[in-house]
Amino acid sequence: MAAILGVSSAALYGFLYRSFSHQLNHQLRTLAQAAVPSLDTVKTEGRRSLDEDLPWRDLFLYKEQSLEWFDDDRNLLARQGSDFPDIPLSKSLPSTDPNPGLPEIQYRGQLRVMTIAVYADDLDGKTLQLEGYLRASQSTQRMNATLNHLRLGLGLGGVTALCLASISSLYLTRQAVKPMQQSFQRLTQFAADASHELRNPLTRISIATEIMMGHPDQLKPSDIKKLTTITHATEQMKRLIDDVLFLTRTDAAYVPMARKESADISLHEMLLNLAERFESQAQVKGINFQKRLLINLSVKGNANQLERLFSNLLENAIKYTRKGGRVTLSLNKYRQNAIVSIRDTGIGIPSEYLPFVFRRFWRVEQSKAQDGNGFGLGLAIAETIAKQHRGEILVNSQEGIGTCFQVKLPLT
Ligand code: ADP
């Protein structure tokens, strides 16, 4: 809007400046041409003739106009008016080559000066003879004052138009966005309600299977296999529903966690507990698990959520690292932030996929084939939790070499 207003104001100003300038030149040319017949008289009778013969006052359109008469040797013969340019006649004016159509325009301070060469028929009547010069001047003060007013008007008008446009566009945007916000809220509410409702039948299924599995003697071996598959699928669906529920709930009210809602959490303690849990998982898979945790670092937040964040990252690190590899969990301090790093020597993520890893339901093709359990929500949840704690997650990875996730959280 500012650019449009700026360009159109500049175009309007340019157009008016040109037309005022042309008008001024036209007035000067008319004045000089009106005085042409008098040059001969001034040359013979001197400036006295001006006072006697001609009603000069009527020729001047404004009081700031003036006229000067010069002979063919560029000597000043007479002058009429108030403001005169203190410069000699321009050297570039034609003296021998008659070209009466081209007046010479000069600028001197606030004065615009126009000089025309005057020619008369020679004695033979065939050639033109230079008779002298006429120089008309006019102050550009009046034009400049009008242009100043115009600039001020355009500036004030532009600012007012911008303010009005901003206010009205803010209002219109809010009006236009309202239905979208409402439908987005309805959608997230629906997803949250649907996920919540789905949990009940799943819980009933898992209770029923658990009861049946509690009496293996009454089951055929093939039924036990089927029930195990059902239990596994039910658990997977429950996890998926929990994840979707978490994300839709945070979408519906996406605000960083209020300070008073959160408690002081010792990261060292929390990570130590998690390390114990994941160390045994890593051992089972033949992975070397290491930890380097700085003590006395605490953050404000929700302990369950932060545990979920670090668990997701540790789970991935173990899941995507092969036997004989290494997973390192470290906690450090950098300025006023705690930095939790989870580094692995696993399969890594191809660099072209790195920008997508935090997207919902996004998985590297290779991972889909390797592990059917994931849904591609773990990192999305981790990022949401980090943001809710006013932190961020960074990822660094090289295919075939390993991956490092760094979680930055503000310290209390
Ligand atoms: P998933 O449940 O599939 O693990 P995530 O959101 O946790 O979902 O991860 C998304 C994808 O990012 C994974 O499918 C995997 O391809 C890739 N990924 C995440 N962590 C790692 C890691 N430590 N090493 C290699 N790839 C990873």
JSON list of C-alpha atoms and ligand atoms in Angstrom, two decimals, residues 239 312-313 316-321 342 344 346-349 357-359 361-368 371 373-381 397 402-405, ligand 1:
[
{"chain": "A", "resi": 239, "resn": "ARG", "atom": "CA", "xyz": [-0.24, -45.09, 21.34]},
{"chain": "A", "resi": 312, "resn": "ASN", "atom": "CA", "xyz": [11.02, -40.12, 22.05]},
{"chain": "A", "resi": 313, "resn": "LEU", "atom": "CA", "xyz": [14.54, -39.02, 21.11]},
{"chain": "A", "resi": 316, "resn": "ASN", "atom": "CA", "xyz": [14.68, -43.22, 18.09]},
{"chain": "A", "resi": 317, "resn": "ALA", "atom": "CA", "xyz": [18.42, -43.21, 18.80]},
{"chain": "A", "resi": 318, "resn": "ILE", "atom": "CA", "xyz": [18.29, -46.87, 19.92]},
{"chain": "A", "resi": 319, "resn": "LYS", "atom": "CA", "xyz": [15.78, -47.83, 17.20]},
{"chain": "A", "resi": 320, "resn": "TYR", "atom": "CA", "xyz": [17.88, -46.41, 14.36]},
{"chain": "A", "resi": 321, "resn": "THR", "atom": "CA", "xyz": [21.31, -47.60, 15.63]},
{"chain": "A", "resi": 342, "resn": "ILE", "atom": "CA", "xyz": [21.22, -37.34, 22.16]},
{"chain": "A", "resi": 344, "resn": "ASP", "atom": "CA", "xyz": [23.93, -41.88, 17.97]},
{"chain": "A", "resi": 346, "resn": "GLY", "atom": "CA", "xyz": [23.11, -45.09, 13.64]},
{"chain": "A", "resi": 347, "resn": "ILE", "atom": "CA", "xyz": [21.81, -45.05, 10.10]},
{"chain": "A", "resi": 348, "resn": "GLY", "atom": "CA", "xyz": [21.54, -41.25, 9.98]},
{"chain": "A", "resi": 349, "resn": "ILE", "atom": "CA", "xyz": [19.05, -39.18, 8.01]},
{"chain": "A", "resi": 357, "resn": "VAL", "atom": "CA", "xyz": [11.79, -34.76, 10.14]},
{"chain": "A", "resi": 358, "resn": "PHE", "atom": "CA", "xyz": [9.57, -32.75, 12.49]},
{"chain": "A", "resi": 359, "resn": "ARG", "atom": "CA", "xyz": [6.53, -33.00, 10.21]},
{"chain": "A", "resi": 361, "resn": "PHE", "atom": "CA", "xyz": [3.36, -38.62, 10.01]},
{"chain": "A", "resi": 362, "resn": "TRP", "atom": "CA", "xyz": [6.62, -38.14, 8.15]},
{"chain": "A", "resi": 363, "resn": "ARG", "atom": "CA", "xyz": [9.11, -41.02, 8.03]},
{"chain": "A", "resi": 364, "resn": "VAL", "atom": "CA", "xyz": [12.15, -41.80, 5.92]},
{"chain": "A", "resi": 365, "resn": "GLU", "atom": "CA", "xyz": [11.18, -44.55, 3.44]},
{"chain": "A", "resi": 366, "resn": "GLN", "atom": "CA", "xyz": [13.99, -46.76, 4.75]},
{"chain": "A", "resi": 367, "resn": "SER", "atom": "CA", "xyz": [12.61, -46.49, 8.31]},
{"chain": "A", "resi": 368, "resn": "LYS", "atom": "CA", "xyz": [9.14, -47.48, 7.15]},
{"chain": "A", "resi": 371, "resn": "ASP", "atom": "CA", "xyz": [10.39, -50.66, 11.61]},
{"chain": "A", "resi": 373, "resn": "ASN", "atom": "CA", "xyz": [5.91, -49.62, 14.79]},
{"chain": "A", "resi": 374, "resn": "GLY", "atom": "CA", "xyz": [6.50, -45.91, 14.28]},
{"chain": "A", "resi": 375, "resn": "PHE", "atom": "CA", "xyz": [3.91, -43.48, 12.98]},
{"chain": "A", "resi": 376, "resn": "GLY", "atom": "CA", "xyz": [6.16, -40.50, 12.36]},
{"chain": "A", "resi": 377, "resn": "LEU", "atom": "CA", "xyz": [4.70, -38.52, 15.26]},
{"chain": "A", "resi": 378, "resn": "GLY", "atom": "CA", "xyz": [7.50, -38.86, 17.82]},
{"chain": "A", "resi": 379, "resn": "LEU", "atom": "CA", "xyz": [9.58, -35.92, 16.62]},
{"chain": "A", "resi": 380, "resn": "ALA", "atom": "CA", "xyz": [6.51, -33.74, 15.99]},
{"chain": "A", "resi": 381, "resn": "ILE", "atom": "CA", "xyz": [5.50, -34.29, 19.62]},
{"chain": "A", "resi": 397, "resn": "SER", "atom": "CA", "xyz": [22.74, -35.90, 10.84]},
{"chain": "A", "resi": 402, "resn": "GLY", "atom": "CA", "xyz": [24.90, -40.89, 12.87]},
{"chain": "A", "resi": 403, "resn": "THR", "atom": "CA", "xyz": [22.45, -38.34, 14.17]},
{"chain": "A", "resi": 404, "resn": "CYS", "atom": "CA", "xyz": [22.49, -35.77, 16.95]},
{"chain": "A", "resi": 405, "resn": "PHE", "atom": "CA", "xyz": [19.37, -34.13, 18.37]},
{"chain": "B", "resi": 1, "resn": "ADP", "atom": "P1", "xyz": [8.97, -42.70, 14.16]},
{"chain": "B", "resi": 1, "resn": "ADP", "atom": "O1", "xyz": [7.88, -43.12, 15.05]},
{"chain": "B", "resi": 1, "resn": "ADP", "atom": "O2", "xyz": [8.84, -43.20, 12.77]},
{"chain": "B", "resi": 1, "resn": "ADP", "atom": "O3", "xyz": [10.32, -42.92, 14.74]},
{"chain": "B", "resi": 1, "resn": "ADP", "atom": "P2", "xyz": [9.58, -39.94, 14.49]},
{"chain": "B", "resi": 1, "resn": "ADP", "atom": "O4", "xyz": [8.77, -38.71, 14.31]},
{"chain": "B", "resi": 1, "resn": "ADP", "atom": "O5", "xyz": [10.16, -40.17, 15.82]},
{"chain": "B", "resi": 1, "resn": "ADP", "atom": "O6", "xyz": [8.72, -41.13, 14.01]},
{"chain": "B", "resi": 1, "resn": "ADP", "atom": "O7", "xyz": [10.74, -39.86, 13.45]},
{"chain": "B", "resi": 1, "resn": "ADP", "atom": "C1", "xyz": [10.48, -39.52, 12.09]},
{"chain": "B", "resi": 1, "resn": "ADP", "atom": "C2", "xyz": [11.51, -40.15, 11.19]},
{"chain": "B", "resi": 1, "resn": "ADP", "atom": "O8", "xyz": [12.77, -39.50, 11.40]},
{"chain": "B", "resi": 1, "resn": "ADP", "atom": "C3", "xyz": [11.75, -41.60, 11.46]},
{"chain": "B", "resi": 1, "resn": "ADP", "atom": "O9", "xyz": [10.86, -42.41, 10.74]},
{"chain": "B", "resi": 1, "resn": "ADP", "atom": "C4", "xyz": [13.17, -41.80, 10.99]},
{"chain": "B", "resi": 1, "resn": "ADP", "atom": "O10", "xyz": [13.18, -42.01, 9.59]},
{"chain": "B", "resi": 1, "resn": "ADP", "atom": "C5", "xyz": [13.82, -40.43, 11.24]},
{"chain": "B", "resi": 1, "resn": "ADP", "atom": "N1", "xyz": [14.61, -40.47, 12.48]},
{"chain": "B", "resi": 1, "resn": "ADP", "atom": "C6", "xyz": [14.26, -39.97, 13.69]},
{"chain": "B", "resi": 1, "resn": "ADP", "atom": "N2", "xyz": [15.23, -40.12, 14.59]},
{"chain": "B", "resi": 1, "resn": "ADP", "atom": "C7", "xyz": [16.25, -40.73, 13.94]},
{"chain": "B", "resi": 1, "resn": "ADP", "atom": "C8", "xyz": [17.58, -41.17, 14.32]},
{"chain": "B", "resi": 1, "resn": "ADP", "atom": "N3", "xyz": [18.04, -41.01, 15.55]},
{"chain": "B", "resi": 1, "resn": "ADP", "atom": "N4", "xyz": [18.36, -41.74, 13.37]},
{"chain": "B", "resi": 1, "resn": "ADP", "atom": "C9", "xyz": [17.89, -41.88, 12.13]},
{"chain": "B", "resi": 1, "resn": "ADP", "atom": "N5", "xyz": [16.68, -41.52, 11.70]},
{"chain": "B", "resi": 1, "resn": "ADP", "atom": "C10", "xyz": [15.87, -40.95, 12.58]}
]
